[in-house]
Coordinates of C-alpha atoms and ligand atoms in Angstrom, one line a residue:
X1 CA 91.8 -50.8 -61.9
X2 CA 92.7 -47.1 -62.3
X3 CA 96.0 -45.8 -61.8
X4 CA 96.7 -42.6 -60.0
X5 CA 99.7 -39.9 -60.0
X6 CA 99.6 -38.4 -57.1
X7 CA 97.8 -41.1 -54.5
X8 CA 97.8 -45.1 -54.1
X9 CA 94.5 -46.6 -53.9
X10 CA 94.0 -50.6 -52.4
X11 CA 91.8 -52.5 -50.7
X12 CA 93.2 -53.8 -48.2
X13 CA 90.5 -56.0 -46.9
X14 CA 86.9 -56.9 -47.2
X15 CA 84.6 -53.3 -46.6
X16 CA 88.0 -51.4 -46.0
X17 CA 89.3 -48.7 -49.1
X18 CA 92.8 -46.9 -48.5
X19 CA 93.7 -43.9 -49.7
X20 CA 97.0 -42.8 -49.7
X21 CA 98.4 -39.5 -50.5
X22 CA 101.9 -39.4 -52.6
X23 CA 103.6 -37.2 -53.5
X24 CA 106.5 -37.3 -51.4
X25 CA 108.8 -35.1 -52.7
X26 CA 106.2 -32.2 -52.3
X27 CA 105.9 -33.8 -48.5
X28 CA 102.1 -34.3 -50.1
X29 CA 101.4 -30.6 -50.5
X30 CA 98.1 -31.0 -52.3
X31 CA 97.3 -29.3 -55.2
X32 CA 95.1 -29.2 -58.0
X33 CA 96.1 -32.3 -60.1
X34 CA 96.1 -34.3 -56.9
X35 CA 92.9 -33.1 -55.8
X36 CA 91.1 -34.8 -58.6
X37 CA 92.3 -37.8 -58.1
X38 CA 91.3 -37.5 -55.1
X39 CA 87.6 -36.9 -55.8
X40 CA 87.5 -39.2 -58.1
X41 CA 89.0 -42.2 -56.0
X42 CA 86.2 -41.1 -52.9
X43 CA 83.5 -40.9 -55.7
X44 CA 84.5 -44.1 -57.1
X45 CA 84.6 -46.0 -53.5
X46 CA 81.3 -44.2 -52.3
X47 CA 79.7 -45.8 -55.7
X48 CA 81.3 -49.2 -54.5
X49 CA 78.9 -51.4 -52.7
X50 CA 81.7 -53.6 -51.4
X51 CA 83.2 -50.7 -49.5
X52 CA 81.9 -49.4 -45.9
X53 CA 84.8 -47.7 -44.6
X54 CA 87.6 -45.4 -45.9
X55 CA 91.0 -44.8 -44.7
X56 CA 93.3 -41.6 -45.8
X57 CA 96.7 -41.9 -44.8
X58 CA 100.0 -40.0 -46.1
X59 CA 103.3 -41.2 -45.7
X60 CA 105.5 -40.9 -42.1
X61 CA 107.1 -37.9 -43.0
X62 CA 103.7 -35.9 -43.6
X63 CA 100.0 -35.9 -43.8
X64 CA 99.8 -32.9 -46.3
X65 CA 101.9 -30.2 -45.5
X66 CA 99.2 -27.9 -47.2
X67 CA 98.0 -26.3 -49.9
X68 CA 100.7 -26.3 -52.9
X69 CA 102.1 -23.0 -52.1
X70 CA 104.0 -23.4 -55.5
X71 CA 100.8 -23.8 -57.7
X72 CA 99.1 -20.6 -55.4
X73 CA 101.8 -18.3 -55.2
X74 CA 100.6 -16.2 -58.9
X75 CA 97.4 -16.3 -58.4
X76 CA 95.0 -13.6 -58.3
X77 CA 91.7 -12.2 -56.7
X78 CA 89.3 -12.3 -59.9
X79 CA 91.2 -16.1 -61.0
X80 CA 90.4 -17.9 -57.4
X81 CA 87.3 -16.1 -57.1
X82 CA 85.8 -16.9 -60.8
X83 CA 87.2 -20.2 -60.7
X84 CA 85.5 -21.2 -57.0
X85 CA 89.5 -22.0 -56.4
X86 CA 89.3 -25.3 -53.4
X87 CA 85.7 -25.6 -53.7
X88 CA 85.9 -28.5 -55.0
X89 CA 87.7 -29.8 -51.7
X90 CA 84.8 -30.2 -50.1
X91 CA 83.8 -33.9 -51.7
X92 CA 85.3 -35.8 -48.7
X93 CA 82.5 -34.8 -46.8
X94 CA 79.6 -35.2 -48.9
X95 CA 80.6 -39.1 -48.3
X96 CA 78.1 -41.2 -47.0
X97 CA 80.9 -43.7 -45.8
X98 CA 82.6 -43.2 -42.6
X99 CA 86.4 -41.9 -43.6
X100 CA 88.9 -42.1 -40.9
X101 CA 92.6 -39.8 -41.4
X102 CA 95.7 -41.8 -40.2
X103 CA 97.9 -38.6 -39.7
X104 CA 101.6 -39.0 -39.4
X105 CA 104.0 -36.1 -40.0
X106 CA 103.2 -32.7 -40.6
X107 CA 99.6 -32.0 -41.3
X108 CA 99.7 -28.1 -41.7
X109 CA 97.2 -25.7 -43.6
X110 CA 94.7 -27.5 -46.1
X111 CA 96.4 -31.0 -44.8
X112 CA 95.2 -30.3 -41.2
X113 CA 91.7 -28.9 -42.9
X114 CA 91.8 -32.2 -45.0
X115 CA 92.0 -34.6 -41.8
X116 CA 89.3 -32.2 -40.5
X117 CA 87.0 -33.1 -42.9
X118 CA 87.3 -37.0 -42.3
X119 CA 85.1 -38.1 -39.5
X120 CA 87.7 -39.6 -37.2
X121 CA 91.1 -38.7 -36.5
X122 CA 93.8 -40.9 -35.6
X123 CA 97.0 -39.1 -34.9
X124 CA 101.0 -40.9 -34.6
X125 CA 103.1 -39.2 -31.7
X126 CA 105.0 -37.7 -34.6
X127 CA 102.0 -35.7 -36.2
X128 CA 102.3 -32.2 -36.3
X129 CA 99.0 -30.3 -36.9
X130 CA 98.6 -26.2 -37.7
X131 CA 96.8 -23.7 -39.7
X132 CA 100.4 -22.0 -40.6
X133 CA 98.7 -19.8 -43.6
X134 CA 98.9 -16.3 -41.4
X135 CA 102.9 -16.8 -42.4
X136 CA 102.2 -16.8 -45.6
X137 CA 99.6 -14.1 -45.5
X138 CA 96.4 -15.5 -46.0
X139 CA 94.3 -17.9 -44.1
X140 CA 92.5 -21.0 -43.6
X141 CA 90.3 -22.1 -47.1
X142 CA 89.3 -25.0 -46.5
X143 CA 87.3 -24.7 -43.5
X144 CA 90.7 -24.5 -40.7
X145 CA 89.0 -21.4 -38.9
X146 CA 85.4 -23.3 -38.7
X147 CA 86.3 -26.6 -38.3
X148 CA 88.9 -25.9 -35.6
X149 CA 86.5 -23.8 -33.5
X150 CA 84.0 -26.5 -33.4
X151 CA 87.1 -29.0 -32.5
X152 CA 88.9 -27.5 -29.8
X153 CA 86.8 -24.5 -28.7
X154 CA 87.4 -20.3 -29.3
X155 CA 90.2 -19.6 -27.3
X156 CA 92.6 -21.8 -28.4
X157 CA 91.6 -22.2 -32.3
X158 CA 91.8 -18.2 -32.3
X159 CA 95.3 -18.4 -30.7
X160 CA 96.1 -21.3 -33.5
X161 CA 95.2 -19.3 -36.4
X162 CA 96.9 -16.1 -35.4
X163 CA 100.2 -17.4 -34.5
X164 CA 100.2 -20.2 -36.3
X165 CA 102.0 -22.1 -34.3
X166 CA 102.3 -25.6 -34.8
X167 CA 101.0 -28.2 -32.2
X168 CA 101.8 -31.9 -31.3
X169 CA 99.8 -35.3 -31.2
X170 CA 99.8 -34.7 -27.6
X171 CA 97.7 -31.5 -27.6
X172 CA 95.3 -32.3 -30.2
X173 CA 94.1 -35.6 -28.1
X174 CA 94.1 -34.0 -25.3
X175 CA 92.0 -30.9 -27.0
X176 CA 89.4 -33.6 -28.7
X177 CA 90.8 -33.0 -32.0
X178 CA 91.8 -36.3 -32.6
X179 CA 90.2 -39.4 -31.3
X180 CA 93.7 -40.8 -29.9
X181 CA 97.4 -41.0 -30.2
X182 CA 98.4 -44.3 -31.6
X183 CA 102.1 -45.5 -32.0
X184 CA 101.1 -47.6 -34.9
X185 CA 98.3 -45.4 -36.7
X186 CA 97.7 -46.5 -39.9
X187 CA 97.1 -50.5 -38.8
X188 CA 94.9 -49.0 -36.2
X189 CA 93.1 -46.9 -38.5
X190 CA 92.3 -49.9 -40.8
X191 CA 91.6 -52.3 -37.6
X192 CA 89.0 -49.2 -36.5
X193 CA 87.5 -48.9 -40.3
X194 CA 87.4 -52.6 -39.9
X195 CA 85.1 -52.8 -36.9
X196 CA 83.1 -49.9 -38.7
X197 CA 82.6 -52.0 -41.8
X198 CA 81.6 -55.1 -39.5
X199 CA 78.2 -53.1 -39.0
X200 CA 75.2 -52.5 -40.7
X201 CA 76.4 -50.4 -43.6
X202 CA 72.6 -48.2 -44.0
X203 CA 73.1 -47.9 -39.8
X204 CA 76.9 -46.9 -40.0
X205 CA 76.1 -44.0 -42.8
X206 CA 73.2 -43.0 -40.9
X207 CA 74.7 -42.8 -37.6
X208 CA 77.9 -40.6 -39.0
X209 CA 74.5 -38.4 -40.7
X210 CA 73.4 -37.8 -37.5
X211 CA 76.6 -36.8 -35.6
X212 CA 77.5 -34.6 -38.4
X213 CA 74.0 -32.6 -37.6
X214 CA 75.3 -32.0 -34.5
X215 CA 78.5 -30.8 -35.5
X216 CA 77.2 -28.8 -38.3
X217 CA 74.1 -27.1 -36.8
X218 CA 71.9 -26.4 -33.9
X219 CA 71.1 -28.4 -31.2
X220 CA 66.9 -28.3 -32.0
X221 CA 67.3 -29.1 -35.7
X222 CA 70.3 -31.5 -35.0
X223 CA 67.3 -33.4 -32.3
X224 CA 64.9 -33.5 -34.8
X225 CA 67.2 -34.6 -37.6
X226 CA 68.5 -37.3 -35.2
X227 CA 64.6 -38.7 -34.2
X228 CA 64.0 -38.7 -38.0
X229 CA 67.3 -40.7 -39.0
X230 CA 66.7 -43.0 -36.1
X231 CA 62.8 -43.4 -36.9
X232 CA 64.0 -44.4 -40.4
X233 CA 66.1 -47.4 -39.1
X234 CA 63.0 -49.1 -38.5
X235 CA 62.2 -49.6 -42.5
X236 CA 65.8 -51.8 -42.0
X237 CA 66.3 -55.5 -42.6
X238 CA 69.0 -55.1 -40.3
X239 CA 67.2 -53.1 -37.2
X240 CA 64.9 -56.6 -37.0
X241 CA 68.1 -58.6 -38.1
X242 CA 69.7 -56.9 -35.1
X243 CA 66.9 -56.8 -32.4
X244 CA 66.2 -60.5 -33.2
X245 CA 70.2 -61.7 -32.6
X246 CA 70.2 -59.4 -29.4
X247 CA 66.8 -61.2 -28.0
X248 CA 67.8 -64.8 -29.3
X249 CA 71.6 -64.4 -28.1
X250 CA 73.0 -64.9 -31.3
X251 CA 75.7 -62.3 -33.0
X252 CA 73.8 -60.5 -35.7
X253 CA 74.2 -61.3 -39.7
X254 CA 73.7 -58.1 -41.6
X255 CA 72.3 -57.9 -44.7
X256 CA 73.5 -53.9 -45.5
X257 CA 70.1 -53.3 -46.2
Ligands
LIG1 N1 103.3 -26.4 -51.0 C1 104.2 -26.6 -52.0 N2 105.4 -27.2 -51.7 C2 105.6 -27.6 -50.4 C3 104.7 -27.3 -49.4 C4 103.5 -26.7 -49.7 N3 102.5 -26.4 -48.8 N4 105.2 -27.8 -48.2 C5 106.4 -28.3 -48.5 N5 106.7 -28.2 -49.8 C6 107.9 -28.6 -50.5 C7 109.0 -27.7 -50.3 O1 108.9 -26.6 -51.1 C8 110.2 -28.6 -50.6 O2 110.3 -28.7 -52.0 P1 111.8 -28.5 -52.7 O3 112.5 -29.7 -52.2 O4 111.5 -28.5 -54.2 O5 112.3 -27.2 -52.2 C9 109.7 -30.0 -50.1 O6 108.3 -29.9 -50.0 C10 110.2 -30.3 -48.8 O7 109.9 -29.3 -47.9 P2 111.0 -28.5 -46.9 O8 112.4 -28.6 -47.6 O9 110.5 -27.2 -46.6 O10 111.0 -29.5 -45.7 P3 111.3 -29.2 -44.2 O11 111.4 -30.5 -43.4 O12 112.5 -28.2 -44.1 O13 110.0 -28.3 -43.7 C11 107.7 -27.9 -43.4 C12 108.8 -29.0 -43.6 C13 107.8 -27.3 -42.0 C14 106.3 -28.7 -43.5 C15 107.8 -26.8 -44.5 O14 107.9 -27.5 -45.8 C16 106.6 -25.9 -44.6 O15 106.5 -25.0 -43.8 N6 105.7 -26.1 -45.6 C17 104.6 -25.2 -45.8 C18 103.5 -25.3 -44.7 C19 102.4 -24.4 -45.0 O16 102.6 -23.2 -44.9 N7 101.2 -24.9 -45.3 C20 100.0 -24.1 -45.5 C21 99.8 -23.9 -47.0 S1 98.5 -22.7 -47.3 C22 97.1 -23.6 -47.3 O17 97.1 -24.7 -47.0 C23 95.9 -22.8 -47.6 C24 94.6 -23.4 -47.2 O18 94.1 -23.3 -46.1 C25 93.8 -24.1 -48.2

């Protein structure tokens, strides 16, 4: 079992991975050192047969408050541009496993990208979400100023990244940027990964697949995408294994494959 730094990794029950960020006294800004770890705790778990749902948490206080602003602040022009600087962020969402982020705290800057790149987002009433960076003079990264638009809509993602303003639990469920507000979010987020790992593992990765076509590209390509991935479920143990217990009355026994 490896042993990380800057996260906690566990399996806290059967199908269910938890990922949780620490490094506390940095309220889990994330930076290069905790990044690989990172990436190689999702590779590690995607490669993991046992595992059908992931769960990335922080700690109460915060989420990620960001980018390490610390590790950043010398840096210039030629350095992150040469060295593809938070490219490498984007692993999370070449996952083929449904991630969910149980955000507590502050989730500002490349912690609120972070949750944006999980598929689900559960939020505490403490949470505190924000693309802050315009204070700091730069912006988003890590895909706030896409991601956000496709979230919540133009108006309000444009005011969010200008003034960048924080805003509450509240306002991001009522936006659609979480899924809900829940007073005890992490226990939620593993009962929810829970039910996700209780399906048909090649279904569950195929249906996040298709959602992700929608939220990535055009309507006509996402349609076609979608016939083909649902076409496909039909060369499935567990499409007949699922027909059959719906037509005999009987709960289904999957067979992931
Ligand atoms: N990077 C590095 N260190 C950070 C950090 C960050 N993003 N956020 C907090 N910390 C550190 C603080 O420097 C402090 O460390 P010291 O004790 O050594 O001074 C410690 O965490 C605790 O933070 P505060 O004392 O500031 O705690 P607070 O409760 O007073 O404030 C906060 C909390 C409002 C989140 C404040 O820390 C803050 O504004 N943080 C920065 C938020 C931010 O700007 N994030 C965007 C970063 S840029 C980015 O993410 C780019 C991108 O898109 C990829």
């Amino acid at each position: 079992e490896r042993q990380y730094e800057h996260i906690l990794t566990s399996l806290p029950s059967p199908g269910i991975a938890l990922i949780t960020l620490n490094r506390p006294k940095a309220l889990n800004a994330l930076s290069s050192p905790l990044f690989a770890e990172l990436n190689e705790a999702l590779a590690a778990f995607d490669a993991d047969d046992g595992v059908r749902a992931l769960v990335l948490t922080g700690s109460d206080r915060a989420f990620a408050a960001g980018a390490d602003i610390k590790e950043m602040k010398d840096k210039e022009y030629s350095d992150v541009y040469q060295n593809r600087f938070i490219e490498n962020w984007s692993r999370i969402t070449h996952l083929r496993k449904p991630i969910i982020a149980a955000v507590s705290g502050y989730a500002l800057g490349g912690g609120c990208e972070l949750a944006m790149m999980c598929d689900i987002i559960l939020a505490s009433p403490t949470a505190v979400f924000g693309q802050p960076e315009v204070n700091i003079g730069i912006i988003p990264g890590a895909g706030g100023t896409q991601r956000l638009v496709r979230a919540i809509g133009k108006s309000r993602a444009m005011e969010l990244v200008l003034t960048g303003r924080p805003f509450s639990a509240a306002e991001a469920a009522a936006w659609g940027l979480v899924s809900r507000v829940s007073e005890d979010v992490l226990a939620d987020a593993l009962a929810l990964a829970g039910q996700i790992a209780g399906k048909g593992a090649v279904a569950a990765q195929a249906a996040k697949e298709a959602v992700n076509v929608a939220y990535e590209g055009s309507l006509a390509e996402g349609l076609r995408q979608e016939r083909r991935l649902f076409h496909g479920m039909f060369a499935t143990r567990d499409q007949k294994e699922g027909m059959a217990a719906f037509a005999e009355k009987r709960k289904p026994t999957w067979t992931h494959s």
